[in-house]
Coordinates of N, CA and C in Angstrom, one line a residue:
M1 N 90.7 -5.0 51.5 CA 90.5 -5.1 53.0 C 90.1 -3.7 53.5
S2 N 89.0 -3.7 54.3 CA 88.5 -2.5 54.9 C 89.5 -1.9 55.9
R3 N 89.4 -0.6 56.2 CA 90.2 0.0 57.2 C 90.1 -0.7 58.5
A4 N 88.8 -1.0 58.9 CA 88.5 -1.6 60.2 C 89.1 -3.0 60.3
L5 N 89.0 -3.8 59.2 CA 89.5 -5.1 59.2 C 91.0 -5.1 59.2
L6 N 91.6 -4.1 58.5 CA 93.1 -4.0 58.5 C 93.6 -3.7 59.9
S7 N 92.9 -2.8 60.6 CA 93.3 -2.5 61.9 C 93.2 -3.7 62.8
F8 N 92.1 -4.5 62.7 CA 91.9 -5.7 63.5 C 93.0 -6.7 63.3
V9 N 93.4 -6.9 62.0 CA 94.5 -7.8 61.7 C 95.8 -7.3 62.3
C10 N 96.1 -6.0 62.1 CA 97.3 -5.5 62.7 C 97.4 -5.6 64.2
D11 N 96.3 -5.4 64.8 CA 96.2 -5.5 66.3 C 96.4 -6.9 66.8
N12 N 95.9 -7.9 66.0 CA 95.9 -9.2 66.5 C 96.9 -10.2 66.0
L13 N 97.5 -9.9 64.9 CA 98.6 -10.7 64.4 C 99.9 -10.3 65.0
F14 N 100.9 -11.2 64.9 CA 102.2 -10.9 65.5 C 102.8 -9.8 64.7
M15 N 103.4 -8.8 65.4 CA 104.1 -7.7 64.7 C 105.4 -7.6 65.4
P16 N 106.5 -7.5 64.7 CA 107.9 -7.5 65.3 C 108.1 -6.2 66.1
D17 N 109.0 -6.3 67.0 CA 109.3 -5.2 67.9 C 109.7 -3.9 67.1
S18 N 110.2 -4.1 65.9 CA 110.7 -3.0 65.1 C 109.6 -2.2 64.5
A19 N 108.3 -2.6 64.8 CA 107.2 -1.8 64.2 C 106.3 -1.2 65.2
P20 N 106.8 -0.7 66.3 CA 105.9 -0.1 67.3 C 105.2 1.2 66.7
S21 N 106.0 1.9 65.9 CA 105.4 3.1 65.3 C 104.3 2.8 64.4
L22 N 104.4 1.7 63.6 CA 103.4 1.3 62.7 C 102.1 0.9 63.5
R23 N 102.3 0.2 64.6 CA 101.1 -0.2 65.4 C 100.5 1.0 65.9
A24 N 101.3 2.0 66.4 CA 100.7 3.2 66.9 C 99.9 4.0 65.9
R25 N 100.5 4.0 64.7 CA 99.8 4.8 63.6 C 98.5 4.1 63.2
V26 N 98.5 2.8 63.1 CA 97.3 2.0 62.8 C 96.2 2.2 63.9
R27 N 96.7 2.2 65.1 CA 95.7 2.3 66.2 C 95.1 3.8 66.2
A28 N 96.0 4.8 66.0 CA 95.5 6.1 66.0 C 94.5 6.3 64.8
E29 N 94.8 5.7 63.7 CA 93.9 5.9 62.5 C 92.6 5.2 62.8
M30 N 92.6 4.0 63.4 CA 91.4 3.3 63.7 C 90.6 4.1 64.8
T31 N 91.2 4.7 65.8 CA 90.6 5.4 66.8 C 89.8 6.6 66.2
E32 N 90.4 7.3 65.2 CA 89.8 8.4 64.6 C 88.6 7.9 63.7
E33 N 88.7 6.8 63.1 CA 87.6 6.2 62.3 C 86.4 5.9 63.2
I34 N 86.7 5.3 64.3 CA 85.6 5.0 65.3 C 84.9 6.3 65.7
K35 N 85.6 7.3 66.0 CA 85.0 8.6 66.4 C 84.2 9.2 65.3
R36 N 84.7 9.1 64.0 CA 83.9 9.6 62.9 C 82.6 8.9 62.8
V37 N 82.6 7.6 62.9 CA 81.4 6.8 62.8 C 80.4 7.2 63.9
A38 N 81.0 7.3 65.1 CA 80.2 7.6 66.3 C 79.5 9.0 66.1
L39 N 80.2 9.9 65.5 CA 79.6 11.3 65.3 C 78.5 11.2 64.3
R40 N 78.6 10.3 63.4 CA 77.4 10.1 62.4 C 76.2 9.5 63.2
H41 N 76.5 8.6 64.1 CA 75.4 8.1 65.0 C 74.8 9.1 65.8
L42 N 75.6 10.0 66.4 CA 75.1 11.1 67.2 C 74.1 12.0 66.4
A43 N 74.5 12.2 65.1 CA 73.7 13.0 64.2 C 72.3 12.4 64.0
T44 N 72.2 11.1 64.0 CA 70.9 10.4 63.7 C 70.2 9.9 65.0
D45 N 71.0 9.5 66.0 CA 70.4 8.9 67.1 C 70.5 9.7 68.4
G46 N 71.1 10.9 68.3 CA 71.4 11.7 69.5 C 72.4 11.0 70.4
T47 N 72.2 11.2 71.7 CA 73.2 10.7 72.6 C 73.0 9.2 73.0
A48 N 72.0 8.6 72.3 CA 71.8 7.1 72.5 C 72.8 6.4 71.7
L49 N 74.0 6.5 72.1 CA 75.2 6.0 71.3 C 75.4 4.5 71.7
S50 N 75.5 3.6 70.7 CA 75.7 2.2 71.0 C 77.0 1.8 70.3
L51 N 77.9 1.2 71.1 CA 79.2 0.8 70.6 C 79.0 -0.4 69.6
R52 N 78.0 -1.2 69.9 CA 77.7 -2.3 69.0 C 77.3 -1.8 67.6
A53 N 76.5 -0.7 67.6 CA 76.1 -0.2 66.3 C 77.2 0.4 65.6
V54 N 78.1 1.1 66.3 CA 79.3 1.7 65.7 C 80.2 0.6 65.1
A55 N 80.4 -0.5 65.9 CA 81.2 -1.6 65.4 C 80.6 -2.3 64.2
R56 N 79.3 -2.4 64.2 CA 78.6 -2.9 63.0 C 78.8 -2.1 61.7
D57 N 78.8 -0.8 61.9 CA 79.0 0.1 60.7 C 80.5 0.0 60.2
L58 N 81.4 -0.3 61.2 CA 82.8 -0.4 60.8 C 83.1 -1.8 60.2
G59 N 82.2 -2.7 60.3 CA 82.4 -4.1 59.8 C 83.3 -4.9 60.7
M60 N 83.2 -4.6 62.0 CA 84.1 -5.3 63.0 C 83.2 -5.8 64.1
V61 N 83.7 -6.8 64.8 CA 83.0 -7.4 65.9 C 83.1 -6.4 67.1
S62 N 82.1 -6.3 68.0 CA 82.1 -5.4 69.1 C 83.3 -5.6 70.0
S63 N 83.7 -6.8 70.2 CA 84.9 -7.1 71.1 C 86.1 -6.4 70.6
A64 N 86.3 -6.3 69.3 CA 87.5 -5.6 68.7 C 87.4 -4.1 69.0
L65 N 86.2 -3.5 69.0 CA 86.0 -2.1 69.2 C 86.4 -1.8 70.7
Y66 N 86.0 -2.7 71.6 CA 86.3 -2.5 73.0 C 87.7 -2.4 73.3
R67 N 88.6 -2.8 72.4 CA 90.0 -2.7 72.6 C 90.5 -1.2 72.4
Y68 N 89.6 -0.4 71.8 CA 89.9 1.0 71.6 C 89.2 1.9 72.6
F69 N 88.0 1.6 72.9 CA 87.2 2.3 73.9 C 86.5 1.3 74.8
A70 N 86.7 1.4 76.1 CA 86.3 0.3 77.0 C 84.8 0.3 77.2
N71 N 84.1 1.5 76.9 CA 82.7 1.5 77.1 C 82.1 2.8 76.4
R72 N 80.8 3.0 76.4 CA 80.2 4.1 75.8 C 80.7 5.4 76.3
D73 N 80.9 5.5 77.7 CA 81.3 6.7 78.3 C 82.7 7.2 77.9
E74 N 83.5 6.2 77.7 CA 84.9 6.5 77.3 C 84.9 7.1 75.9
L75 N 84.1 6.5 75.0 CA 83.9 7.1 73.6 C 83.3 8.4 73.7
L76 N 82.3 8.6 74.5 CA 81.6 9.9 74.6 C 82.6 11.0 75.1
T77 N 83.4 10.6 76.0 CA 84.4 11.6 76.6 C 85.4 12.0 75.5
A78 N 85.8 11.0 74.7 CA 86.7 11.4 73.6 C 86.1 12.3 72.6
L79 N 84.8 12.1 72.3 CA 84.1 13.0 71.4 C 83.9 14.4 72.0
I80 N 83.6 14.4 73.3 CA 83.4 15.7 74.0 C 84.7 16.5 74.0
V81 N 85.8 15.8 74.4 CA 87.1 16.5 74.4 C 87.5 17.1 73.0
D82 N 87.3 16.3 72.0 CA 87.5 16.7 70.6 C 86.7 18.0 70.3
A83 N 85.4 17.9 70.6 CA 84.5 19.1 70.3 C 85.0 20.3 71.0
Y84 N 85.3 20.2 72.3 CA 85.8 21.4 73.1 C 87.1 21.9 72.4
N85 N 88.0 21.0 72.1 CA 89.2 21.5 71.5 C 89.1 22.2 70.2
V86 N 88.2 21.6 69.3 CA 88.0 22.2 68.0 C 87.4 23.6 68.2
L87 N 86.4 23.7 69.0 CA 85.8 25.0 69.3 C 86.8 26.0 69.8
A88 N 87.6 25.5 70.8 CA 88.6 26.4 71.3 C 89.6 26.9 70.3
E89 N 90.0 26.0 69.4 CA 90.9 26.4 68.3 C 90.2 27.5 67.4
E90 N 89.0 27.3 67.1 CA 88.2 28.4 66.4 C 88.2 29.7 67.1
V91 N 88.0 29.6 68.4 CA 87.9 30.9 69.2 C 89.3 31.5 69.3
E92 N 90.3 30.7 69.5 CA 91.7 31.3 69.6 C 92.1 31.8 68.3
R93 N 91.8 31.2 67.2 CA 92.2 31.7 65.9 C 91.5 33.0 65.6
A94 N 90.2 33.1 65.9 CA 89.5 34.3 65.7 C 90.0 35.5 66.5
D95 N 90.3 35.2 67.7 CA 90.9 36.3 68.5 C 92.3 36.7 68.0
A96 N 93.1 35.8 67.7 CA 94.5 36.1 67.2 C 94.4 36.8 65.9
A97 N 93.4 36.6 65.1 CA 93.3 37.3 63.8 C 93.1 38.8 63.8
V98 N 92.6 39.3 65.0 CA 92.5 40.7 65.2 C 93.8 41.3 65.6
T99 N 94.5 41.9 64.6 CA 95.9 42.3 64.8 C 96.0 43.5 65.8
D100 N 95.0 44.3 65.8 CA 95.0 45.4 66.8 C 94.5 44.9 68.1
R101 N 95.4 44.5 69.0 CA 95.0 43.8 70.3 C 94.3 44.8 71.2
A102 N 94.4 46.1 70.9 CA 93.6 47.0 71.8 C 92.2 47.1 71.3
D103 N 91.9 46.5 70.2 CA 90.5 46.6 69.7 C 89.7 45.4 70.4
V104 N 89.4 45.7 71.6 CA 88.7 44.6 72.4 C 87.3 44.3 71.9
L105 N 86.6 45.4 71.4 CA 85.3 45.1 70.8 C 85.4 44.2 69.6
G106 N 86.4 44.5 68.7 CA 86.6 43.7 67.5 C 86.9 42.2 67.9
R107 N 87.7 42.1 68.9 CA 88.1 40.7 69.4 C 86.8 40.0 69.9
W108 N 86.0 40.7 70.7 CA 84.8 40.1 71.3 C 83.9 39.6 70.1
L109 N 83.7 40.5 69.1 CA 82.8 40.2 68.0 C 83.4 39.0 67.2
A110 N 84.7 39.0 67.0 CA 85.3 37.9 66.2 C 85.1 36.6 67.0
V111 N 85.3 36.6 68.3 CA 85.1 35.3 69.0 C 83.7 34.9 69.0
G112 N 82.8 35.8 69.3 CA 81.4 35.4 69.3 C 80.9 34.9 67.9
H113 N 81.3 35.5 66.8 CA 80.9 35.0 65.5 C 81.5 33.7 65.2
A114 N 82.7 33.4 65.7 CA 83.4 32.2 65.5 C 82.7 31.0 66.2
I115 N 82.2 31.3 67.4 CA 81.4 30.3 68.2 C 80.1 30.0 67.4
R116 N 79.4 31.0 67.0 CA 78.2 30.8 66.3 C 78.4 30.0 65.0
A117 N 79.4 30.4 64.2 CA 79.7 29.7 62.9 C 80.0 28.2 63.1
W118 N 80.8 27.9 64.2 CA 81.1 26.5 64.4 C 79.9 25.8 64.8
A119 N 79.1 26.4 65.7 CA 77.9 25.7 66.2 C 76.9 25.4 65.1
V120 N 76.7 26.4 64.2 CA 75.7 26.2 63.1 C 76.2 25.2 62.2
A121 N 77.5 25.1 61.9 CA 78.1 24.1 61.0 C 78.1 22.7 61.7
K122 N 78.3 22.7 63.0 CA 78.4 21.4 63.7 C 77.4 21.3 64.8
P123 N 76.1 21.3 64.5 CA 75.1 21.4 65.5 C 75.1 20.2 66.5
H124 N 75.5 19.0 66.0 CA 75.5 17.8 66.8 C 76.6 17.8 67.8
E125 N 77.8 18.3 67.4 CA 78.9 18.5 68.3 C 78.6 19.5 69.3
Y126 N 78.0 20.6 68.9 CA 77.6 21.7 69.8 C 76.6 21.1 70.9
A127 N 75.6 20.4 70.4 CA 74.7 19.8 71.3 C 75.3 18.8 72.3
L128 N 76.4 18.2 71.8 CA 77.1 17.2 72.7 C 77.7 17.9 73.9
I129 N 78.2 19.1 73.7 CA 78.9 19.8 74.8 C 78.1 20.9 75.5
Y130 N 77.1 21.4 74.8 CA 76.3 22.5 75.4 C 74.8 22.2 75.4
G131 N 74.4 21.0 75.0 CA 73.0 20.6 75.0 C 72.6 20.0 76.4
S132 N 71.5 19.2 76.3 CA 71.0 18.6 77.5 C 72.0 17.6 78.1
P133 N 72.1 17.4 79.4 CA 73.0 16.4 80.0 C 72.6 15.0 79.4
I134 N 73.7 14.2 79.2 CA 73.5 12.8 78.7 C 73.1 11.9 79.9
P135 N 72.0 11.2 79.8 CA 71.5 10.3 80.9 C 72.6 9.3 81.2
G136 N 72.9 9.2 82.5 CA 73.9 8.2 82.9 C 75.3 8.5 82.7
Y137 N 75.6 9.7 82.1 CA 77.0 10.0 81.8 C 77.5 11.1 82.8
A138 N 78.7 11.0 83.4 CA 79.3 12.0 84.2 C 80.6 12.3 83.6
A139 N 80.8 13.6 83.2 CA 82.0 14.0 82.5 C 83.2 13.9 83.5
P140 N 84.3 13.3 83.1 CA 85.5 13.2 83.9 C 86.3 14.5 83.9
T141 N 87.2 14.6 84.8 CA 88.0 15.9 84.9 C 88.8 16.2 83.7
T142 N 89.0 15.2 82.8 CA 89.8 15.4 81.6 C 89.1 16.4 80.6
T143 N 87.8 16.6 80.8 CA 87.1 17.6 80.0 C 87.2 19.0 80.4
I144 N 87.7 19.3 81.6 CA 87.8 20.6 82.2 C 88.7 21.5 81.4
E145 N 89.9 21.1 81.2 CA 90.9 21.9 80.5 C 90.4 22.4 79.1
P146 N 90.0 21.4 78.2 CA 89.5 21.9 76.9 C 88.3 22.8 77.0
A147 N 87.4 22.5 78.0 CA 86.2 23.3 78.1 C 86.6 24.8 78.6
T148 N 87.7 24.9 79.3 CA 88.1 26.2 79.8 C 88.8 27.1 78.8
R149 N 89.3 26.5 77.7 CA 90.1 27.3 76.8 C 89.4 28.5 76.2
P150 N 88.1 28.4 75.8 CA 87.5 29.6 75.3 C 87.3 30.7 76.3
V151 N 87.1 30.3 77.6 CA 86.9 31.2 78.7 C 88.2 32.0 78.9
L152 N 89.3 31.3 78.7 CA 90.6 32.0 78.9 C 90.8 33.1 77.9
V153 N 90.3 32.9 76.7 CA 90.4 33.9 75.6 C 89.6 35.1 76.1
L154 N 88.4 34.9 76.6 CA 87.6 36.0 77.2 C 88.3 36.7 78.3
G155 N 89.0 36.0 79.1 CA 89.8 36.6 80.2 C 90.9 37.5 79.6
G156 N 91.5 37.1 78.5 CA 92.5 37.9 77.9 C 91.9 39.2 77.3
I157 N 90.7 39.1 76.8 CA 90.1 40.3 76.3 C 89.8 41.3 77.4
L158 N 89.3 40.7 78.5 CA 89.0 41.5 79.7 C 90.2 42.2 80.2
A159 N 91.3 41.5 80.3 CA 92.5 42.0 80.8 C 93.0 43.2 80.0
D160 N 93.0 43.0 78.7 CA 93.4 44.1 77.8 C 92.5 45.3 77.8
A161 N 91.2 45.0 78.0 CA 90.2 46.1 78.2 C 90.5 46.9 79.4
R162 N 90.8 46.2 80.5 CA 91.1 46.9 81.8 C 92.4 47.7 81.6
S163 N 93.4 47.2 80.9 CA 94.6 47.9 80.7 C 94.4 49.2 79.8
A164 N 93.4 49.1 78.9 CA 93.1 50.2 78.1 C 92.2 51.2 78.7
G165 N 91.7 50.8 79.9 CA 90.8 51.7 80.7 C 89.4 51.9 80.2
V166 N 88.9 50.8 79.5 CA 87.6 51.0 78.9 C 86.5 50.3 79.7
L167 N 86.9 49.5 80.7 CA 85.9 48.8 81.5 C 85.3 49.8 82.5
P168 N 84.0 49.8 82.6 CA 83.4 50.7 83.6 C 83.6 50.3 85.0
E169 N 83.8 51.3 85.9 CA 84.0 50.9 87.3 C 82.6 50.8 88.0
K170 N 82.1 49.6 88.2 CA 80.8 49.4 88.8 C 81.0 48.3 89.8
D171 N 80.3 48.4 90.9 CA 80.3 47.3 91.8 C 79.4 46.2 91.4
V172 N 79.6 45.0 91.9 CA 78.7 43.9 91.5 C 77.4 44.0 92.3
T173 N 76.3 44.4 91.6 CA 75.1 44.6 92.3 C 73.9 43.9 91.7
L174 N 72.9 43.7 92.4 CA 71.7 43.2 91.9 C 70.8 44.4 91.3
E175 N 69.7 44.0 90.7 CA 68.8 45.1 90.2 C 68.4 45.9 91.3
G176 N 68.4 47.2 91.1 CA 68.0 48.1 92.2 C 69.2 48.5 93.1
G177 N 70.4 48.0 92.9 CA 71.5 48.4 93.6 C 71.9 47.6 94.9
S178 N 71.1 46.6 95.2 CA 71.5 45.7 96.3 C 72.7 44.9 96.0
P179 N 73.7 44.9 96.9 CA 74.9 44.2 96.7 C 74.7 42.7 96.7
L180 N 75.5 42.0 96.0 CA 75.5 40.5 96.0 C 76.0 40.0 97.3
G181 N 75.5 38.8 97.7 CA 75.9 38.2 99.0 C 77.4 37.8 99.0
H182 N 78.0 37.7 100.1 CA 79.4 37.4 100.2 C 79.8 36.1 99.6
K183 N 78.9 35.1 99.7 CA 79.2 33.8 99.1 C 79.3 33.8 97.6
L184 N 78.3 34.6 97.0 CA 78.3 34.7 95.6 C 79.4 35.5 95.1
R185 N 79.7 36.6 95.8 CA 80.9 37.4 95.4 C 82.2 36.6 95.4
A186 N 82.3 35.7 96.4 CA 83.5 34.9 96.5 C 83.6 33.9 95.3
E187 N 82.4 33.4 94.9 CA 82.4 32.5 93.7 C 82.9 33.3 92.5
I188 N 82.4 34.5 92.3 CA 82.7 35.3 91.2 C 84.2 35.6 91.2
E189 N 84.8 35.9 92.4 CA 86.2 36.2 92.5 C 87.0 34.9 92.2
T190 N 86.5 33.8 92.5 CA 87.2 32.5 92.1 C 87.2 32.4 90.6
V191 N 86.1 32.7 89.9 CA 86.1 32.7 88.5 C 87.1 33.7 87.9
A192 N 87.2 34.8 88.5 CA 88.2 35.8 88.1 C 89.7 35.2 88.2
E193 N 89.9 34.5 89.3 CA 91.2 33.9 89.4 C 91.5 32.8 88.4
V194 N 90.5 32.0 88.1 CA 90.6 31.0 87.1 C 90.9 31.6 85.7
V195 N 90.1 32.6 85.4 CA 90.3 33.3 84.1 C 91.6 34.0 84.0
G196 N 92.1 34.4 85.1 CA 93.5 35.0 85.1 C 93.6 36.3 84.5
A197 N 92.5 37.1 84.5 CA 92.5 38.3 83.8 C 92.9 39.5 84.6
E198 N 93.0 39.3 85.9 CA 93.4 40.4 86.9 C 92.5 41.6 86.8
V199 N 91.2 41.3 86.7 CA 90.2 42.3 86.7 C 89.3 42.1 87.9
D200 N 88.6 43.1 88.3 CA 87.8 43.0 89.5 C 86.6 42.1 89.3
A201 N 85.9 41.8 90.4 CA 84.8 40.9 90.3 C 83.6 41.5 89.6
A202 N 83.5 42.8 89.6 CA 82.4 43.4 88.9 C 82.5 43.2 87.4
A203 N 83.7 43.4 86.9 CA 83.9 43.1 85.4 C 83.7 41.7 85.1
V204 N 84.2 40.8 85.9 CA 84.0 39.4 85.6 C 82.5 39.0 85.7
A205 N 81.8 39.5 86.6 CA 80.4 39.2 86.7 C 79.6 39.7 85.5
R206 N 79.9 40.9 85.0 CA 79.3 41.3 83.8 C 79.7 40.4 82.6
A207 N 81.0 40.1 82.5 CA 81.4 39.2 81.4 C 80.8 37.9 81.5
L208 N 80.7 37.3 82.7 CA 80.1 36.0 82.8 C 78.6 36.0 82.4
L209 N 77.9 37.1 82.7 CA 76.5 37.2 82.3 C 76.4 37.3 80.8
A210 N 77.3 38.1 80.2 CA 77.3 38.2 78.7 C 77.7 36.9 78.0
W211 N 78.7 36.2 78.6 CA 79.1 34.9 78.1 C 77.9 33.9 78.1
T212 N 77.2 33.9 79.2 CA 76.0 33.0 79.3 C 75.0 33.4 78.3
E213 N 74.8 34.7 78.1 CA 73.8 35.1 77.1 C 74.3 34.8 75.6
L214 N 75.6 34.8 75.4 CA 76.1 34.5 74.1 C 75.8 33.0 73.8
F215 N 76.0 32.1 74.7 CA 75.7 30.7 74.4 C 74.2 30.5 74.4
G216 N 73.5 31.2 75.1 CA 72.0 31.1 75.1 C 71.5 31.5 73.7
A217 N 72.1 32.6 73.1 CA 71.7 33.0 71.8 C 72.1 32.0 70.7
V218 N 73.3 31.4 70.9 CA 73.7 30.4 69.9 C 72.8 29.2 70.1
G219 N 72.5 28.8 71.3 CA 71.6 27.6 71.5 C 70.2 27.8 71.0
F220 N 69.7 29.0 71.1 CA 68.3 29.3 70.5 C 68.3 29.1 69.0
E221 N 69.4 29.5 68.4 CA 69.5 29.3 66.9 C 69.7 27.8 66.6
V222 N 70.7 27.2 67.2 CA 71.0 25.8 66.9 C 69.8 24.8 67.1
F223 N 69.1 25.1 68.2 CA 68.0 24.2 68.6 C 66.7 24.6 68.1
G224 N 66.7 25.5 67.1 CA 65.4 25.8 66.4 C 64.5 26.8 67.1
R225 N 64.9 27.5 68.1 CA 64.0 28.3 68.9 C 63.7 29.6 68.1
L226 N 64.5 29.9 67.1 CA 64.3 31.1 66.3 C 63.5 30.8 65.0
N227 N 63.1 29.6 64.8 CA 62.3 29.2 63.6 C 61.0 30.0 63.6
N228 N 60.7 30.6 62.5 CA 59.4 31.3 62.3 C 59.4 32.6 63.2
V229 N 60.6 33.0 63.7 CA 60.6 34.2 64.5 C 61.6 35.2 63.9
I230 N 62.9 34.7 63.7 CA 63.9 35.6 63.2 C 64.5 34.9 62.0
A231 N 64.5 35.5 60.8 CA 65.1 35.0 59.6 C 66.5 35.5 59.4
Q232 N 66.8 36.8 59.8 CA 68.1 37.4 59.6 C 69.0 37.0 60.8
R233 N 69.4 35.7 60.8 CA 70.0 35.2 62.0 C 71.4 35.8 62.4
E234 N 72.2 36.0 61.4 CA 73.5 36.6 61.6 C 73.5 38.0 62.1
E235 N 72.6 38.8 61.4 CA 72.4 40.2 61.8 C 71.9 40.3 63.3
W236 N 70.9 39.4 63.6 CA 70.4 39.4 65.0 C 71.4 39.0 66.0
F237 N 72.2 38.0 65.6 CA 73.3 37.6 66.6 C 74.3 38.7 66.8
D238 N 74.7 39.4 65.7 CA 75.6 40.5 65.8 C 75.1 41.6 66.7
W239 N 73.8 41.9 66.5 CA 73.2 42.9 67.4 C 73.2 42.5 68.9
Q240 N 73.0 41.2 69.1 CA 73.1 40.8 70.5 C 74.5 40.9 71.0
L241 N 75.5 40.5 70.2 CA 76.9 40.6 70.6 C 77.3 42.0 71.0
R242 N 76.9 42.9 70.1 CA 77.2 44.3 70.4 C 76.5 44.8 71.6
S243 N 75.3 44.4 71.9 CA 74.6 44.8 73.1 C 75.3 44.3 74.3
M244 N 75.8 43.0 74.2 CA 76.5 42.4 75.4 C 77.8 43.1 75.6
A245 N 78.5 43.5 74.5 CA 79.7 44.2 74.6 C 79.6 45.6 75.3
R246 N 78.5 46.3 75.0 CA 78.2 47.5 75.7 C 78.0 47.3 77.2
F247 N 77.3 46.2 77.5 CA 77.0 45.8 78.9 C 78.3 45.6 79.6
I248 N 79.3 44.8 79.0 CA 80.6 44.5 79.6 C 81.4 45.8 79.8
G249 N 81.3 46.7 78.7 CA 82.1 47.9 78.7 C 83.1 47.9 77.5
L250 N 83.0 46.8 76.7 CA 84.0 46.7 75.6 C 83.7 47.7 74.4
G251 N 82.5 48.2 74.4 CA 82.1 49.1 73.3 C 82.4 50.6 73.6
N252 N 83.2 50.8 74.7 CA 83.4 52.2 75.1 C 84.7 52.8 74.5
R253 N 85.4 52.1 73.6 CA 86.6 52.6 73.0 C 86.2 53.6 71.9
S254 N 86.8 54.7 71.9 CA 86.6 55.8 70.9 C 87.2 55.5 69.6

């Protein structure tokens, strides 16, 4: 009996009250199987995800699959949350692996390379969370917390850099020295509060710009923009990371 069929039987036949944990395990296993098949479809069909096609690959009727995911958007949300969380775990692990916590440059480099390595290995998951918006899909608030986890790691690096006195004291200015408008400054200060780094808006603005460039660099590689342009991808990415670190001020440690 296939895994999908076994789950269908377990869900639909009578099960005694003494087996709730078994039902929960079977449901959890089937949920993961559905997501694995859906990821394969994303790799071949992009975001044109069809629950009927997923059910067909699992050897089950579509009505049975709807007992696990009510619609396409619910399944997409589950995949998006998983992708964010897996990436966050890679980022957090990379940061924690730098035992010298005062080595803020080393931590920035470790985090950046971890993001790139995951994206290159999992381009379809990366595209799901950092690619083009999915037509007709609006991400629910449940995606916010996992999406924020890597940014909190950046906030920790900024906070430690500030404590070490390596962040430059510069005001948030536009090219040529013109100050940013009050509304934009307020938005940057809100980001600083969310990150929780207790650093000034100037440092957060520089870090936000570098963070944007980091994901732009990753996206250029994942989406083929470097094809026939740069062959030494890792070296090029490392150079960009170090350039961004100097811009933030993380490379000022002696």
